[in-house]
Tab-separated table of C-alpha atoms in Angstrom:
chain	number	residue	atom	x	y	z
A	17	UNK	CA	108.837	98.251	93.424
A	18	UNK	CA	104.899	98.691	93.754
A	19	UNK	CA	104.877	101.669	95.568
A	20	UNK	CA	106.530	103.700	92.807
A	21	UNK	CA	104.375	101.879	90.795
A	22	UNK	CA	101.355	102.784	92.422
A	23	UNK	CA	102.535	106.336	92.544
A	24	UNK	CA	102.677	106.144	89.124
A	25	UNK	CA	99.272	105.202	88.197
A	26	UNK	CA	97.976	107.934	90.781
A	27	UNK	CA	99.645	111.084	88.707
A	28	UNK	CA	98.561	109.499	85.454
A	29	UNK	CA	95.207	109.475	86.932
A	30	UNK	CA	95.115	112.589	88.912
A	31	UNK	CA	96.515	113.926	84.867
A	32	UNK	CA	93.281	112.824	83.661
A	33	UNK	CA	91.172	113.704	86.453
A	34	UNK	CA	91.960	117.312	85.996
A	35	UNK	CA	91.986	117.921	82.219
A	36	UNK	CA	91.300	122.010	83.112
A	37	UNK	CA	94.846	121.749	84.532
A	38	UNK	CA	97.290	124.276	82.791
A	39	UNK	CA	99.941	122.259	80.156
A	40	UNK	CA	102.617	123.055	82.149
A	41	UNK	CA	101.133	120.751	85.078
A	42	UNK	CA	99.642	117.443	82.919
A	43	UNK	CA	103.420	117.620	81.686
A	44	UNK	CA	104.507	117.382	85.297
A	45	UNK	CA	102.166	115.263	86.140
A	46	UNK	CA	102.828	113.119	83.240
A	47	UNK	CA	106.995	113.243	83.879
A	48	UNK	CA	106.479	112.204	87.699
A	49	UNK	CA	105.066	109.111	86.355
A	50	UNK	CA	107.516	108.106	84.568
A	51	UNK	CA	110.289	109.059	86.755
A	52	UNK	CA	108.707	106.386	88.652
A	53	UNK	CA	108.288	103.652	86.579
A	54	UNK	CA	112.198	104.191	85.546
A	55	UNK	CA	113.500	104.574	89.027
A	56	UNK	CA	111.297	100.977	89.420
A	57	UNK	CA	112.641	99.280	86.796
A	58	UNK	CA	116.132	100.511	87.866
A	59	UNK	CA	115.276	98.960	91.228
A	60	UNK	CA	113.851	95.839	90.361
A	61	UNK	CA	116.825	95.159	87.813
A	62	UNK	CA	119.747	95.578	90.537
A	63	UNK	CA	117.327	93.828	93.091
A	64	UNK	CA	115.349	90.690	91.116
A	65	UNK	CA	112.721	88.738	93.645
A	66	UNK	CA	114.182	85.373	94.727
């Protein structure tokens, strides 16, 4: 699912992008990402291209 994907890569950046953020909010940041890249895999594994 590439838009998940996508989203993904954008809080990982946006997490580097603003290193003067507070912990609490690279954490977030960091979780959101991989929230999407599981809910993606989920996805893709109960929906494989054909």
């Amino acid at each position: 699912m590439n838009y998940l994907r996508e989203q993904a890569t954008q809080f990982r950046d946006r997490a580097v992008q603003e290193p003067e953020a507070d912990e609490a909010t690279l954490r977030e940041l960091k979780e959101l990402a991989e929230t999407c890249e599981e809910v993606a895999a989920e996805w893709e594994a109960k929906h494989p291209a054909g």
